[in-house]
């Protein structure tokens, strides 16, 4: 029984047929069809074929080019330049195909894989449904518009009934390297959030990160457990900037301060103290990463005061809608830093 050709084998056969057709047309109309007509096929093959099949196909194209140089009358200088350009294109596509081969994907599969991974990653921060009168908005912005970034927002239904839990994580470093580590950490912590007691969450996260033995840094985090039925909350920090609370009764912002634990991943068996409070109607709570308040010229304390001023000006009719976006857009760190903000308020 004859095995059916695979999808990639069919694509290879089709591309070979197109290369032969281009060769035939070029031989028949040498003055009207340039040898650069192979260029689209070279690019198309680089997107559609694995490295093994790509080497075979480029061998076919090189054969067509070599035979064409012998059989088809041409200006040698011009033909040689075009030949070298096409060879350079093949070499470039082979290098790209080889890098994709290490991921076990080929063609546009790597882009589809990254896109799917990014979409799944963003769903980890989707705000759970809160009772009537409660609102929450979270915004994450990457340095210079990057989509893979070191700041992570996680949210889930709480460990206790009717609770909701949130976590902001800031992985040290910048760029794609920090982004990949952040995605790995987010996947692990999302399995803990809402599945262990709130007081154990940062301890478990720290133990996990210590086991990873990162050679390039650490992570800071802040964890929030919210009981929207009674308005109670508790916050714990691991080397993270303090949460900010707005009191409608006094019209002022204040830091939700407690003894902060160390950053995650530095040493095992560490404690992360929690502080409790209550949100009354009109109150709000803001969690943020240091990219919001940090700048090269100013200290964190000045950045926290600056953020309080932004929040006061943004307050309209007791609603904090849009504040998270405004904080990320006007962050003191500027567009060169990853930044994230979460705002929760009660009407």
CSV table of C-alpha atoms in Angstrom, one decimal, residues 34 37 43 62 64 67-68 72 97 105 118-119 121 136-137 165 170 184 189-190 197 199 239 243 268-269 274 326:
chain,number,residue,atom,x,y,z
A,34,UNK,CA,14.6,38.2,-15.5
A,37,UNK,CA,11.8,35.8,-10.9
A,43,UNK,CA,11.1,33.6,0.0
A,62,UNK,CA,20.6,26.5,-7.9
A,64,UNK,CA,18.1,25.8,-12.6
A,67,UNK,CA,21.8,25.5,-16.3
A,68,UNK,CA,20.3,28.8,-17.2
A,72,UNK,CA,20.5,31.1,-21.9
A,97,UNK,CA,15.0,28.0,9.1
A,105,UNK,CA,8.5,24.3,14.1
A,118,UNK,CA,1.0,35.5,24.0
A,119,UNK,CA,-2.8,35.2,23.9
A,121,UNK,CA,-0.4,34.6,28.7
A,136,UNK,CA,-11.2,46.7,38.6
A,137,UNK,CA,-8.9,47.7,35.7
A,165,UNK,CA,-6.9,37.4,44.3
A,170,UNK,CA,8.1,42.4,38.1
A,184,UNK,CA,7.5,31.0,32.6
A,189,UNK,CA,2.2,31.3,39.7
A,190,UNK,CA,-1.1,31.2,38.0
A,197,UNK,CA,-4.0,30.1,51.3
A,199,UNK,CA,-0.5,33.9,53.4
A,239,UNK,CA,10.4,43.6,47.5
A,243,UNK,CA,0.1,49.5,47.5
A,268,UNK,CA,14.3,30.0,50.5
A,269,UNK,CA,12.2,29.7,53.7
A,274,UNK,CA,0.6,40.6,55.4
A,326,UNK,CA,-3.2,57.0,32.6
